[in-house]
Amino acid sequence: MAEEVVATFAGPLNSFAINLTLNNASSSVVQSVGISGRTAKFPVTWDSMGTFAGPATLTSTVGVDTEVVIANFSGFGPGEQVSFSGIDPDFTGAPSAGVRVLDMAGARAFAQFADGTTAFGEFEATTAGALRAILSK
């Protein structure tokens, strides 16, 4: 099994509907995933992380209303998928402007695993019209 987490903001790229899917494609339990809006094409502040769904438990979300948000999990095991729907990012310094999926290109992300290792990646546009980051150890 590859040692990575695949994070995807579903498209289309011009959509204002911001939804995130996290796939644990590693052999380790994921403890947390963080995303930095500072490095996005247009820096964003995470106003809300929306609604969480999946087999893992979301134990906390740290950094809402800042440029770096971290979601902490319990039981996010290998081969599992979780999602956040209805995320509300705002452009940093301009909260009344709408953020599209493509505006978050370049955002960097990390995953921390229960074994103490960390994986990193950056969101890039795909040919399928989504933004994807492969967080590799």
Short mmCIF file of N, CA and C in Angstrom, two decimals:
data_model
loop_
_atom_site.label_atom_id
_atom_site.label_comp_id
_atom_site.label_asym_id
_atom_site.label_seq_id
_atom_site.Cartn_x
_atom_site.Cartn_y
_atom_site.Cartn_z
N MET A 1 0.85 -1.18 0.00
CA MET A 1 0.00 0.00 0.00
C MET A 1 0.90 1.24 0.00
N ALA A 2 0.55 2.19 -0.84
CA ALA A 2 1.31 3.45 -0.89
C ALA A 2 1.20 4.17 0.45
N GLU A 3 2.22 4.90 0.81
CA GLU A 3 2.22 5.63 2.07
C GLU A 3 1.85 7.09 1.80
N GLU A 4 0.55 7.30 1.58
CA GLU A 4 0.09 8.65 1.25
C GLU A 4 -1.37 8.85 1.64
N VAL A 5 -1.73 10.12 1.69
CA VAL A 5 -3.12 10.52 1.84
C VAL A 5 -3.43 11.36 0.61
N VAL A 6 -4.57 11.08 -0.03
CA VAL A 6 -4.97 11.84 -1.21
C VAL A 6 -6.10 12.77 -0.80
N ALA A 7 -5.86 14.08 -0.95
CA ALA A 7 -6.83 15.11 -0.59
C ALA A 7 -7.35 15.73 -1.88
N THR A 8 -8.68 15.80 -2.03
CA THR A 8 -9.28 16.32 -3.26
C THR A 8 -10.38 17.32 -2.97
N PHE A 9 -10.25 18.51 -3.56
CA PHE A 9 -11.35 19.47 -3.61
C PHE A 9 -12.06 19.18 -4.92
N ALA A 10 -13.29 18.67 -4.83
CA ALA A 10 -14.03 18.30 -6.02
C ALA A 10 -14.28 19.52 -6.89
N GLY A 11 -14.36 19.30 -8.19
CA GLY A 11 -14.63 20.37 -9.14
C GLY A 11 -16.11 20.55 -9.38
N PRO A 12 -16.45 21.32 -10.38
CA PRO A 12 -15.52 21.93 -11.34
C PRO A 12 -14.70 23.04 -10.71
N LEU A 13 -13.61 23.39 -11.39
CA LEU A 13 -12.67 24.36 -10.84
C LEU A 13 -13.28 25.75 -10.63
N ASN A 14 -14.33 26.08 -11.39
CA ASN A 14 -14.96 27.40 -11.23
C ASN A 14 -16.12 27.39 -10.24
N SER A 15 -16.28 26.28 -9.52
CA SER A 15 -17.38 26.13 -8.56
C SER A 15 -17.09 26.86 -7.26
N PHE A 16 -18.15 27.43 -6.67
CA PHE A 16 -18.06 28.05 -5.36
C PHE A 16 -18.40 27.04 -4.25
N ALA A 17 -18.83 25.82 -4.63
CA ALA A 17 -19.11 24.76 -3.67
C ALA A 17 -17.78 24.09 -3.31
N ILE A 18 -17.35 24.26 -2.07
CA ILE A 18 -16.04 23.77 -1.65
C ILE A 18 -16.23 22.52 -0.77
N ASN A 19 -15.84 21.37 -1.34
CA ASN A 19 -15.98 20.09 -0.66
C ASN A 19 -14.64 19.36 -0.72
N LEU A 20 -14.24 18.75 0.39
CA LEU A 20 -12.94 18.10 0.50
C LEU A 20 -13.12 16.63 0.86
N THR A 21 -12.42 15.76 0.12
CA THR A 21 -12.39 14.34 0.41
C THR A 21 -10.96 13.95 0.76
N LEU A 22 -10.80 13.18 1.82
CA LEU A 22 -9.48 12.67 2.25
C LEU A 22 -9.51 11.15 2.19
N ASN A 23 -8.60 10.56 1.41
CA ASN A 23 -8.47 9.11 1.31
C ASN A 23 -7.16 8.69 1.97
N ASN A 24 -7.25 7.81 2.96
CA ASN A 24 -6.06 7.30 3.63
C ASN A 24 -5.55 6.10 2.85
N ALA A 25 -4.58 6.34 1.97
CA ALA A 25 -3.99 5.28 1.16
C ALA A 25 -2.65 4.86 1.75
N SER A 26 -2.58 4.83 3.08
CA SER A 26 -1.36 4.42 3.76
C SER A 26 -1.65 3.17 4.60
N SER A 27 -0.62 2.66 5.23
CA SER A 27 -0.80 1.52 6.13
C SER A 27 -0.84 1.98 7.59
N SER A 28 -0.98 3.30 7.81
CA SER A 28 -0.99 3.88 9.15
C SER A 28 -2.30 4.60 9.42
N VAL A 29 -2.60 4.79 10.69
CA VAL A 29 -3.75 5.58 11.11
C VAL A 29 -3.39 7.06 10.99
N VAL A 30 -4.29 7.86 10.39
CA VAL A 30 -4.08 9.30 10.26
C VAL A 30 -4.61 9.97 11.52
N GLN A 31 -3.78 10.79 12.16
CA GLN A 31 -4.20 11.52 13.35
C GLN A 31 -4.71 12.91 13.01
N SER A 32 -4.10 13.57 12.01
CA SER A 32 -4.53 14.92 11.66
C SER A 32 -4.16 15.25 10.23
N VAL A 33 -4.92 16.19 9.66
CA VAL A 33 -4.64 16.73 8.34
C VAL A 33 -4.77 18.24 8.45
N GLY A 34 -3.78 18.96 7.95
CA GLY A 34 -3.80 20.41 7.97
C GLY A 34 -3.66 20.98 6.58
N ILE A 35 -4.27 22.15 6.36
CA ILE A 35 -4.17 22.83 5.07
C ILE A 35 -3.82 24.29 5.32
N SER A 36 -2.82 24.77 4.59
CA SER A 36 -2.42 26.16 4.69
C SER A 36 -2.99 26.95 3.53
N GLY A 37 -3.86 27.89 3.84
CA GLY A 37 -4.41 28.78 2.82
C GLY A 37 -3.43 29.89 2.45
N ARG A 38 -2.35 30.02 3.20
CA ARG A 38 -1.35 31.07 2.94
C ARG A 38 -0.68 30.90 1.59
N THR A 39 -0.50 29.65 1.15
CA THR A 39 0.23 29.37 -0.07
C THR A 39 -0.68 29.21 -1.28
N ALA A 40 -1.98 29.37 -1.09
CA ALA A 40 -2.93 29.25 -2.20
C ALA A 40 -2.69 30.36 -3.22
N LYS A 41 -3.16 30.14 -4.44
CA LYS A 41 -3.06 31.12 -5.51
C LYS A 41 -3.48 32.50 -5.01
N PHE A 42 -4.59 32.53 -4.30
CA PHE A 42 -5.08 33.72 -3.62
C PHE A 42 -5.28 33.30 -2.17
N PRO A 43 -4.45 33.76 -1.22
CA PRO A 43 -4.52 33.29 0.16
C PRO A 43 -5.94 33.32 0.73
N VAL A 44 -6.27 32.23 1.44
CA VAL A 44 -7.61 32.10 2.02
C VAL A 44 -7.55 31.90 3.52
N THR A 45 -8.61 32.33 4.17
CA THR A 45 -8.85 32.11 5.60
C THR A 45 -10.02 31.12 5.69
N TRP A 46 -9.89 30.12 6.56
CA TRP A 46 -10.90 29.07 6.69
C TRP A 46 -11.99 29.53 7.65
N ASP A 47 -13.08 30.06 7.13
CA ASP A 47 -14.17 30.58 7.93
C ASP A 47 -14.98 29.46 8.59
N SER A 48 -15.15 28.36 7.87
CA SER A 48 -15.89 27.21 8.39
C SER A 48 -15.44 25.96 7.64
N MET A 49 -15.37 24.84 8.34
CA MET A 49 -15.02 23.57 7.68
C MET A 49 -16.25 22.76 7.30
N GLY A 50 -17.44 23.32 7.45
CA GLY A 50 -18.66 22.66 6.98
C GLY A 50 -19.02 21.43 7.77
N THR A 51 -19.58 20.44 7.06
CA THR A 51 -20.10 19.22 7.67
C THR A 51 -19.14 18.06 7.42
N PHE A 52 -18.83 17.30 8.47
CA PHE A 52 -17.92 16.16 8.39
C PHE A 52 -18.70 14.87 8.24
N ALA A 53 -18.17 13.93 7.44
CA ALA A 53 -18.76 12.61 7.29
C ALA A 53 -17.65 11.58 7.10
N GLY A 54 -17.87 10.37 7.58
CA GLY A 54 -16.92 9.29 7.38
C GLY A 54 -16.87 8.36 8.57
N PRO A 55 -16.12 7.25 8.42
CA PRO A 55 -16.05 6.27 9.50
C PRO A 55 -15.20 6.71 10.69
N ALA A 56 -14.30 7.67 10.49
CA ALA A 56 -13.46 8.17 11.58
C ALA A 56 -14.25 9.17 12.41
N THR A 57 -13.71 9.49 13.56
CA THR A 57 -14.30 10.52 14.42
C THR A 57 -13.48 11.79 14.29
N LEU A 58 -14.12 12.91 14.00
CA LEU A 58 -13.46 14.21 13.99
C LEU A 58 -13.43 14.68 15.44
N THR A 59 -12.24 14.70 16.05
CA THR A 59 -12.14 15.04 17.47
C THR A 59 -12.05 16.54 17.70
N SER A 60 -11.47 17.29 16.73
CA SER A 60 -11.42 18.74 16.84
C SER A 60 -11.00 19.35 15.52
N THR A 61 -11.33 20.60 15.37
CA THR A 61 -10.86 21.40 14.23
C THR A 61 -10.22 22.65 14.82
N VAL A 62 -8.94 22.84 14.54
CA VAL A 62 -8.19 23.96 15.09
C VAL A 62 -7.82 24.90 13.94
N GLY A 63 -7.96 26.21 14.17
CA GLY A 63 -7.52 27.17 13.18
C GLY A 63 -8.62 27.77 12.34
N VAL A 64 -9.89 27.49 12.66
CA VAL A 64 -10.97 28.14 11.94
C VAL A 64 -10.83 29.64 12.17
N ASP A 65 -11.08 30.42 11.15
CA ASP A 65 -10.89 31.88 11.12
C ASP A 65 -9.41 32.27 11.06
N THR A 66 -8.56 31.33 10.60
CA THR A 66 -7.15 31.63 10.33
C THR A 66 -6.81 31.06 8.96
N GLU A 67 -5.56 31.25 8.53
CA GLU A 67 -5.13 30.74 7.22
C GLU A 67 -4.68 29.27 7.27
N VAL A 68 -4.50 28.72 8.46
CA VAL A 68 -4.09 27.32 8.59
C VAL A 68 -5.10 26.59 9.46
N VAL A 69 -5.72 25.56 8.89
CA VAL A 69 -6.72 24.79 9.63
C VAL A 69 -6.21 23.35 9.78
N ILE A 70 -6.46 22.75 10.94
CA ILE A 70 -6.04 21.38 11.21
C ILE A 70 -7.24 20.60 11.72
N ALA A 71 -7.52 19.47 11.07
CA ALA A 71 -8.58 18.57 11.50
C ALA A 71 -7.92 17.39 12.20
N ASN A 72 -8.32 17.12 13.45
CA ASN A 72 -7.78 16.01 14.24
C ASN A 72 -8.79 14.87 14.27
N PHE A 73 -8.28 13.64 14.10
CA PHE A 73 -9.15 12.47 13.98
C PHE A 73 -8.82 11.40 15.01
N SER A 74 -9.78 10.55 15.22
CA SER A 74 -9.61 9.30 15.96
C SER A 74 -10.15 8.20 15.06
N GLY A 75 -9.36 7.16 14.86
CA GLY A 75 -9.84 6.02 14.10
C GLY A 75 -9.90 6.20 12.60
N PHE A 76 -9.03 7.06 12.02
CA PHE A 76 -9.00 7.24 10.56
C PHE A 76 -7.99 6.25 10.01
N GLY A 77 -8.46 5.02 9.79
CA GLY A 77 -7.59 3.91 9.45
C GLY A 77 -7.25 3.78 7.98
N PRO A 78 -6.30 2.88 7.69
CA PRO A 78 -5.88 2.61 6.31
C PRO A 78 -7.08 2.23 5.43
N GLY A 79 -7.10 2.76 4.21
CA GLY A 79 -8.15 2.45 3.25
C GLY A 79 -9.45 3.19 3.47
N GLU A 80 -9.54 4.03 4.49
CA GLU A 80 -10.79 4.74 4.77
C GLU A 80 -10.81 6.12 4.11
N GLN A 81 -12.02 6.64 3.95
CA GLN A 81 -12.24 7.95 3.34
C GLN A 81 -13.16 8.78 4.23
N VAL A 82 -12.83 10.06 4.39
CA VAL A 82 -13.68 11.00 5.12
C VAL A 82 -13.89 12.22 4.23
N SER A 83 -14.89 13.04 4.58
CA SER A 83 -15.14 14.22 3.76
C SER A 83 -15.67 15.38 4.58
N PHE A 84 -15.45 16.56 4.04
CA PHE A 84 -16.00 17.81 4.58
C PHE A 84 -16.79 18.44 3.44
N SER A 85 -18.04 18.76 3.66
CA SER A 85 -18.84 19.41 2.62
C SER A 85 -19.31 20.77 3.12
N GLY A 86 -19.43 21.72 2.19
CA GLY A 86 -19.87 23.05 2.55
C GLY A 86 -18.82 23.88 3.26
N ILE A 87 -17.55 23.66 2.92
CA ILE A 87 -16.46 24.45 3.51
C ILE A 87 -16.61 25.90 3.05
N ASP A 88 -16.33 26.84 3.94
CA ASP A 88 -16.46 28.25 3.60
C ASP A 88 -15.13 28.98 3.78
N PRO A 89 -14.28 28.97 2.74
CA PRO A 89 -13.07 29.78 2.82
C PRO A 89 -13.37 31.20 2.33
N ASP A 90 -12.68 32.15 2.89
CA ASP A 90 -12.77 33.55 2.45
C ASP A 90 -11.39 33.98 1.99
N PHE A 91 -11.33 34.91 1.03
CA PHE A 91 -10.04 35.48 0.68
C PHE A 91 -9.53 36.24 1.89
N THR A 92 -8.27 36.03 2.23
CA THR A 92 -7.70 36.72 3.38
C THR A 92 -7.74 38.22 3.13
N GLY A 93 -8.37 38.94 4.03
CA GLY A 93 -8.49 40.39 3.91
C GLY A 93 -9.66 40.87 3.09
N ALA A 94 -10.41 39.92 2.45
CA ALA A 94 -11.56 40.29 1.63
C ALA A 94 -12.67 39.25 1.81
N PRO A 95 -13.26 39.17 3.00
CA PRO A 95 -14.20 38.10 3.29
C PRO A 95 -15.51 38.14 2.50
N SER A 96 -15.82 39.22 1.81
CA SER A 96 -17.09 39.27 1.09
C SER A 96 -16.98 38.72 -0.34
N ALA A 97 -15.76 38.43 -0.81
CA ALA A 97 -15.57 37.89 -2.16
C ALA A 97 -15.66 36.36 -2.11
N GLY A 98 -16.29 35.77 -3.12
CA GLY A 98 -16.45 34.31 -3.17
C GLY A 98 -15.19 33.60 -3.64
N VAL A 99 -14.88 32.50 -2.98
CA VAL A 99 -13.72 31.67 -3.32
C VAL A 99 -14.19 30.50 -4.16
N ARG A 100 -13.52 30.27 -5.29
CA ARG A 100 -13.80 29.12 -6.15
C ARG A 100 -12.77 28.02 -5.86
N VAL A 101 -13.04 26.82 -6.30
CA VAL A 101 -12.12 25.70 -6.11
C VAL A 101 -10.73 26.06 -6.64
N LEU A 102 -10.64 26.57 -7.87
CA LEU A 102 -9.34 26.87 -8.48
C LEU A 102 -8.53 27.89 -7.69
N ASP A 103 -9.20 28.79 -6.97
CA ASP A 103 -8.50 29.82 -6.20
C ASP A 103 -7.60 29.22 -5.12
N MET A 104 -7.84 27.97 -4.75
CA MET A 104 -7.06 27.33 -3.69
C MET A 104 -5.87 26.52 -4.22
N ALA A 105 -5.64 26.58 -5.54
CA ALA A 105 -4.46 25.92 -6.11
C ALA A 105 -3.22 26.46 -5.42
N GLY A 106 -2.27 25.58 -5.14
CA GLY A 106 -1.03 25.98 -4.47
C GLY A 106 -1.08 25.86 -2.96
N ALA A 107 -2.27 25.66 -2.40
CA ALA A 107 -2.37 25.45 -0.95
C ALA A 107 -1.58 24.18 -0.59
N ARG A 108 -0.85 24.25 0.49
CA ARG A 108 -0.07 23.09 0.93
C ARG A 108 -0.80 22.38 2.06
N ALA A 109 -0.57 21.09 2.14
CA ALA A 109 -1.26 20.28 3.15
C ALA A 109 -0.28 19.28 3.76
N PHE A 110 -0.64 18.81 4.96
CA PHE A 110 0.14 17.76 5.61
C PHE A 110 -0.80 16.78 6.29
N ALA A 111 -0.30 15.58 6.49
CA ALA A 111 -1.00 14.57 7.28
C ALA A 111 -0.02 14.05 8.31
N GLN A 112 -0.47 13.92 9.56
CA GLN A 112 0.35 13.34 10.60
C GLN A 112 -0.23 11.98 10.95
N PHE A 113 0.63 10.98 11.02
CA PHE A 113 0.21 9.60 11.26
C PHE A 113 0.47 9.19 12.70
N ALA A 114 -0.23 8.16 13.15
CA ALA A 114 -0.09 7.66 14.52
C ALA A 114 1.31 7.15 14.80
N ASP A 115 2.04 6.73 13.75
CA ASP A 115 3.40 6.23 13.96
C ASP A 115 4.43 7.36 14.08
N GLY A 116 3.96 8.63 14.06
CA GLY A 116 4.84 9.77 14.23
C GLY A 116 5.38 10.36 12.94
N THR A 117 5.10 9.74 11.80
CA THR A 117 5.59 10.27 10.53
C THR A 117 4.61 11.31 9.98
N THR A 118 5.11 12.10 9.03
CA THR A 118 4.31 13.16 8.43
C THR A 118 4.44 13.09 6.91
N ALA A 119 3.35 13.39 6.22
CA ALA A 119 3.33 13.44 4.76
C ALA A 119 2.95 14.85 4.32
N PHE A 120 3.49 15.28 3.18
CA PHE A 120 3.25 16.63 2.69
C PHE A 120 2.85 16.61 1.23
N GLY A 121 2.08 17.62 0.80
CA GLY A 121 1.70 17.74 -0.60
C GLY A 121 1.15 19.13 -0.89
N GLU A 122 0.90 19.40 -2.17
CA GLU A 122 0.38 20.69 -2.61
C GLU A 122 -0.77 20.47 -3.58
N PHE A 123 -1.83 21.26 -3.45
CA PHE A 123 -2.99 21.13 -4.31
C PHE A 123 -2.70 21.66 -5.71
N GLU A 124 -2.98 20.82 -6.70
CA GLU A 124 -2.80 21.16 -8.11
C GLU A 124 -4.05 20.76 -8.88
N ALA A 125 -4.33 21.47 -9.96
CA ALA A 125 -5.48 21.14 -10.80
C ALA A 125 -5.22 19.83 -11.53
N THR A 126 -6.28 19.03 -11.68
CA THR A 126 -6.19 17.77 -12.42
C THR A 126 -6.90 17.93 -13.77
N THR A 127 -6.64 16.99 -14.67
CA THR A 127 -7.32 17.01 -15.96
C THR A 127 -8.81 16.72 -15.79
N ALA A 128 -9.19 16.14 -14.66
CA ALA A 128 -10.61 15.85 -14.38
C ALA A 128 -11.35 17.08 -13.84
N GLY A 129 -10.65 18.19 -13.67
CA GLY A 129 -11.31 19.42 -13.23
C GLY A 129 -11.49 19.53 -11.73
N ALA A 130 -10.57 18.98 -10.95
CA ALA A 130 -10.59 19.07 -9.49
C ALA A 130 -9.23 19.59 -9.04
N LEU A 131 -9.11 19.84 -7.74
CA LEU A 131 -7.79 20.13 -7.15
C LEU A 131 -7.42 18.94 -6.30
N ARG A 132 -6.19 18.44 -6.47
CA ARG A 132 -5.77 17.27 -5.71
C ARG A 132 -4.37 17.48 -5.15
N ALA A 133 -4.18 17.00 -3.93
CA ALA A 133 -2.86 16.97 -3.30
C ALA A 133 -2.58 15.55 -2.87
N ILE A 134 -1.44 15.04 -3.26
CA ILE A 134 -1.01 13.71 -2.80
C ILE A 134 0.00 13.95 -1.69
N LEU A 135 -0.40 13.65 -0.46
CA LEU A 135 0.45 13.87 0.71
C LEU A 135 1.28 12.61 0.92
N SER A 136 2.56 12.69 0.57
CA SER A 136 3.44 11.52 0.61
C SER A 136 4.43 11.61 1.74
N LYS A 137 4.70 10.42 2.35
CA LYS A 137 5.71 10.34 3.41
C LYS A 137 7.08 10.42 2.77
#
